[in-house]
Short mmCIF file of N, CA and C in Angstrom, two decimals:
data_model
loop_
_atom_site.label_atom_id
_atom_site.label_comp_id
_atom_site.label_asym_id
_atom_site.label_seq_id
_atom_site.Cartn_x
_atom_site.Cartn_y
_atom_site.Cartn_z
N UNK A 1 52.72 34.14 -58.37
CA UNK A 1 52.35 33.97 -59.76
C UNK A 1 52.75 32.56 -60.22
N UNK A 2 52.43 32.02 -61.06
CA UNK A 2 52.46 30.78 -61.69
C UNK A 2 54.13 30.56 -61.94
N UNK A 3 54.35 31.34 -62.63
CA UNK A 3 56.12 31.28 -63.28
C UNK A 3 56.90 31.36 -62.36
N UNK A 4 56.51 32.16 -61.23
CA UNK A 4 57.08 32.41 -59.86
C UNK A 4 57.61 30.79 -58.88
N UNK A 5 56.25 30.56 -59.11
CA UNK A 5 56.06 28.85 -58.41
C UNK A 5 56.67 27.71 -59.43
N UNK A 6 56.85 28.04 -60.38
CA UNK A 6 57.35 27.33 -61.75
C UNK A 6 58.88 27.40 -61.59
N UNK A 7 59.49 28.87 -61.38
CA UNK A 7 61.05 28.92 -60.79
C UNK A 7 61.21 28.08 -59.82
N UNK A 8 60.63 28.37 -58.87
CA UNK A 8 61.03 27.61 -57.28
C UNK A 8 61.12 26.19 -57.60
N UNK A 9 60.11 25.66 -58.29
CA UNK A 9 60.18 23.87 -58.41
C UNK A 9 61.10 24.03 -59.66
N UNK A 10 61.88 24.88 -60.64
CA UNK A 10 62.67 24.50 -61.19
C UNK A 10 64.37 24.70 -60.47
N UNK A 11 63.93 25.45 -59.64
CA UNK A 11 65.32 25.82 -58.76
C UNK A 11 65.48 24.48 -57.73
N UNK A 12 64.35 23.95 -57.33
CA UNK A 12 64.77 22.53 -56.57
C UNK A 12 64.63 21.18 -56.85
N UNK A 13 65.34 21.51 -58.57
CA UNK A 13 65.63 20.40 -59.42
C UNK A 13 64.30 19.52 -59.42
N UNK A 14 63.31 20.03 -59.63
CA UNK A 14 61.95 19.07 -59.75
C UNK A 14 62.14 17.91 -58.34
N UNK A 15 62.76 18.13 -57.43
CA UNK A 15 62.79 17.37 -56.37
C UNK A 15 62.45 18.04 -55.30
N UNK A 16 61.99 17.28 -53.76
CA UNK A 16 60.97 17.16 -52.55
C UNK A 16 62.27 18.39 -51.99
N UNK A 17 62.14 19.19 -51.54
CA UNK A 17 63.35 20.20 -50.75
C UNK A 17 63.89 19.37 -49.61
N UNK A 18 63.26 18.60 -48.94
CA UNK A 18 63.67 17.73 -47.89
C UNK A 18 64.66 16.17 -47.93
N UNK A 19 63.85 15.71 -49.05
CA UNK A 19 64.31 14.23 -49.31
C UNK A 19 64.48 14.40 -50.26
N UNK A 20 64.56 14.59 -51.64
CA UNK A 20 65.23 14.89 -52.84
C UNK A 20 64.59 13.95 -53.92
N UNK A 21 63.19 13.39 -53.35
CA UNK A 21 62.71 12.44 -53.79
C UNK A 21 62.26 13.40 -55.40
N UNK A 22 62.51 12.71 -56.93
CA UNK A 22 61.37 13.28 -57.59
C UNK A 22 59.82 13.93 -57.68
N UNK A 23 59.56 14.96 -57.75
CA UNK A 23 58.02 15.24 -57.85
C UNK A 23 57.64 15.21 -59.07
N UNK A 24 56.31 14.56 -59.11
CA UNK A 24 55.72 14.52 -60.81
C UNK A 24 54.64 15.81 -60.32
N UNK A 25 54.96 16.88 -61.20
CA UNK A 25 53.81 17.51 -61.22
C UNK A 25 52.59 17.12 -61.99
N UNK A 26 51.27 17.87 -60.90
CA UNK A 26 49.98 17.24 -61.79
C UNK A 26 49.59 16.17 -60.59
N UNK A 27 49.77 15.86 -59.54
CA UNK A 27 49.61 14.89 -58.76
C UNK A 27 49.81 15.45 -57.45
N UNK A 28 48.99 14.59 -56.64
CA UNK A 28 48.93 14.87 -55.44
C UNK A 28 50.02 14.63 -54.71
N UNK A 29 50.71 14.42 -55.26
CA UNK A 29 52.46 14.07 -54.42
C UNK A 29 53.09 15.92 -54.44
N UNK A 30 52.49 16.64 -54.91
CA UNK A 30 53.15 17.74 -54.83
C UNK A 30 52.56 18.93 -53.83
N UNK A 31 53.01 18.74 -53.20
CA UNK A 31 52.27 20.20 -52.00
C UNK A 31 53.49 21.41 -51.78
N UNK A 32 52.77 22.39 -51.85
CA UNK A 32 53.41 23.73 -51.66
C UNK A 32 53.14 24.14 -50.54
N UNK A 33 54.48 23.86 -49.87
CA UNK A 33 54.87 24.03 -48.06
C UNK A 33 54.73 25.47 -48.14
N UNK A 34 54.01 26.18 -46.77
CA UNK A 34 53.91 27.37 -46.55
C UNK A 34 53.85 27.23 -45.12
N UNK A 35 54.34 28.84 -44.58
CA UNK A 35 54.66 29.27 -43.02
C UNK A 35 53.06 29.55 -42.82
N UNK A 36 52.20 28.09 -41.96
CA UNK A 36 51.03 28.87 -41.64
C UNK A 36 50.20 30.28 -41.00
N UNK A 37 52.08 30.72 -40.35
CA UNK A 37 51.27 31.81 -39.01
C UNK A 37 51.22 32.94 -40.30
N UNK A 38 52.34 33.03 -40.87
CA UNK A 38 52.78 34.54 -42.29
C UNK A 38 52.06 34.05 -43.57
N UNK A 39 52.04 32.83 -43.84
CA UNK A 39 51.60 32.79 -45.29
C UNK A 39 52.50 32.37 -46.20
N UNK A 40 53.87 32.68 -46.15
CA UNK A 40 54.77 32.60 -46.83
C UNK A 40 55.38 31.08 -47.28
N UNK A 41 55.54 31.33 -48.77
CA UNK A 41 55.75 30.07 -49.64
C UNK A 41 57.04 29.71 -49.37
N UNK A 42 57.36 28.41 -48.75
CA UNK A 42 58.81 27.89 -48.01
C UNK A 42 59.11 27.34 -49.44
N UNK A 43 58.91 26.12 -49.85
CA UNK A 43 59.09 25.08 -50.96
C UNK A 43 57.98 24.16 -51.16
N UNK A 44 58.55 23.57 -52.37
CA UNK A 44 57.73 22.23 -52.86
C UNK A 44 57.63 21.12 -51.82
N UNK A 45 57.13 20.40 -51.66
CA UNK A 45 57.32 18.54 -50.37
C UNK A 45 56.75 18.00 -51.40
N UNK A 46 57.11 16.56 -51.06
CA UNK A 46 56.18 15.28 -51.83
C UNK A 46 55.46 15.30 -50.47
N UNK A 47 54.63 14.25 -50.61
CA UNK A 47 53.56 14.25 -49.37
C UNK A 47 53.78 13.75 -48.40
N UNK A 48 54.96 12.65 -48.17
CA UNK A 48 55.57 12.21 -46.97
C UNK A 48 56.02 12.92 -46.07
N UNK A 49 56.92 13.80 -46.94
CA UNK A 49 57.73 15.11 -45.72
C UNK A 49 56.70 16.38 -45.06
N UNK A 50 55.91 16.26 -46.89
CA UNK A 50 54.73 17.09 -45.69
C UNK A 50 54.05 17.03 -44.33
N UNK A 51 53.44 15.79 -44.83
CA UNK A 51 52.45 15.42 -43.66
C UNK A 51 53.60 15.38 -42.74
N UNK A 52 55.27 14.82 -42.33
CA UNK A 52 55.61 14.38 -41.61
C UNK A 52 56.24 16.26 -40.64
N UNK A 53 56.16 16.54 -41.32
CA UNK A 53 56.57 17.87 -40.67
C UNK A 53 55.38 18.20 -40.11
N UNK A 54 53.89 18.12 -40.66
CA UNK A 54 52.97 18.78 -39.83
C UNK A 54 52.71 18.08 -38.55
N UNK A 55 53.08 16.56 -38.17
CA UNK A 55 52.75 15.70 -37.64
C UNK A 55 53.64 16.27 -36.52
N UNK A 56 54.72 16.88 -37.13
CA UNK A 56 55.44 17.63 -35.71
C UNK A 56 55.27 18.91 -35.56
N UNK A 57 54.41 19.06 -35.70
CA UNK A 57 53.40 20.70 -35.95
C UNK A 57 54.67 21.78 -36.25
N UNK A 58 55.68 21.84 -37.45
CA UNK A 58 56.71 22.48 -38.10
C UNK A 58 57.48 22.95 -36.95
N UNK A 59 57.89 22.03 -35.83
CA UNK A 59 58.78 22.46 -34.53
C UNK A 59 60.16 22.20 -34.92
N UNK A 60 60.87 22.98 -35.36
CA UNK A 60 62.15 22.33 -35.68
C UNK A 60 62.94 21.72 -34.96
N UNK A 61 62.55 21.95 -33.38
CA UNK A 61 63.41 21.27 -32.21
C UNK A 61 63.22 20.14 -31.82
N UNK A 62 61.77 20.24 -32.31
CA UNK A 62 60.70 18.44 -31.92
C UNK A 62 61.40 17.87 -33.19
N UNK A 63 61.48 18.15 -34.57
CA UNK A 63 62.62 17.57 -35.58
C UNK A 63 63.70 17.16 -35.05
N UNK A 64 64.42 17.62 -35.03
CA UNK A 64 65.26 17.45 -34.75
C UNK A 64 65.64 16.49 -33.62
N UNK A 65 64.97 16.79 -32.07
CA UNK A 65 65.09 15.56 -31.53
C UNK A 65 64.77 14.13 -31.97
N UNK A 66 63.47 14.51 -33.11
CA UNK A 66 63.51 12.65 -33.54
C UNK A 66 64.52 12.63 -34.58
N UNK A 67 65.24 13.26 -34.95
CA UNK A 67 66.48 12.62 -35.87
C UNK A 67 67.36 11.93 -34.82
N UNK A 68 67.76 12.62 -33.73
CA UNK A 68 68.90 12.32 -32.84
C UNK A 68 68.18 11.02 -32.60
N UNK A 69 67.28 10.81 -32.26
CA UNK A 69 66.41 9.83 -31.68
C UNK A 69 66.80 8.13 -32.18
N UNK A 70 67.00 8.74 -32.95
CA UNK A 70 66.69 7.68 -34.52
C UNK A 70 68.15 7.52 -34.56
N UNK A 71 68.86 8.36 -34.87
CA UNK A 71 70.42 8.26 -34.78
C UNK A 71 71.30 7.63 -33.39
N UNK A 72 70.36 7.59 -32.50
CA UNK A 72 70.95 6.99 -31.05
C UNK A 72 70.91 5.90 -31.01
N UNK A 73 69.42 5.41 -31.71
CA UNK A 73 68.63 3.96 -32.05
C UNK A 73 69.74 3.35 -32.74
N UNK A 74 69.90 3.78 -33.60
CA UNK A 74 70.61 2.93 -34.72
C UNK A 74 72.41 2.61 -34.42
N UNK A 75 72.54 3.60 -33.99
CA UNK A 75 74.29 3.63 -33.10
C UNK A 75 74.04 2.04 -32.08
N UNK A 76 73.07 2.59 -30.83
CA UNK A 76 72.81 1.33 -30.19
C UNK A 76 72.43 -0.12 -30.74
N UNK A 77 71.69 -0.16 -31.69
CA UNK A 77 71.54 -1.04 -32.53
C UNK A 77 72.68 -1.96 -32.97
N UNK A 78 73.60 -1.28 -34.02
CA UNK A 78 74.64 -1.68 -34.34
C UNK A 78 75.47 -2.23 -33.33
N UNK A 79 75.62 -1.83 -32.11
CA UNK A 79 76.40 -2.07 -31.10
C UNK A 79 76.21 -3.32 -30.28
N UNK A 80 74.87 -3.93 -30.25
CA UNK A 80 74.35 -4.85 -29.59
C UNK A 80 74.81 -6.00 -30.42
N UNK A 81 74.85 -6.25 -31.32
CA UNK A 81 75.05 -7.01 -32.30
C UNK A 81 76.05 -8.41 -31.60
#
């Protein structure tokens, strides 16, 4: 229901559930993340985290390895210096 979806984006402080970025509702920056296989309404995304989660087709393990990924990068990074 409307008020239903109206709680949820007021329960995650009008911000992205992922990045905490502001959402302006009324704009295409706002997508309502859902579990494609069930249907079920996860949270609000701005459109970055969206697309970037689908881009890892919602694998949380494929996530997760590119965080470490990124976090190894940047450790090594610093280190070379």
């Amino acid at each position: 229901s409307p008020e239903r979806l109206e709680a949820l984006l007021d329960d995650q402080g009008m911000s992205c559930a992922i990045c905490a970025q502001p959402l302006r509702v009324g704009t295409q920056q706002v997508h309502l993340d859902h579990d494609h296989n069930r249907g079920h309404i996860r949270a609000f995304l701005c459109s970055t985290c969206n697309v970037g989660i689908g881009m890892f087709h919602e694998n949380p393990d494929t996530i997760r390895e590119a965080a470490l990924y990124l976090e190894r990068r940047r450790w090594y990074d610093e280190h070379q210096r």
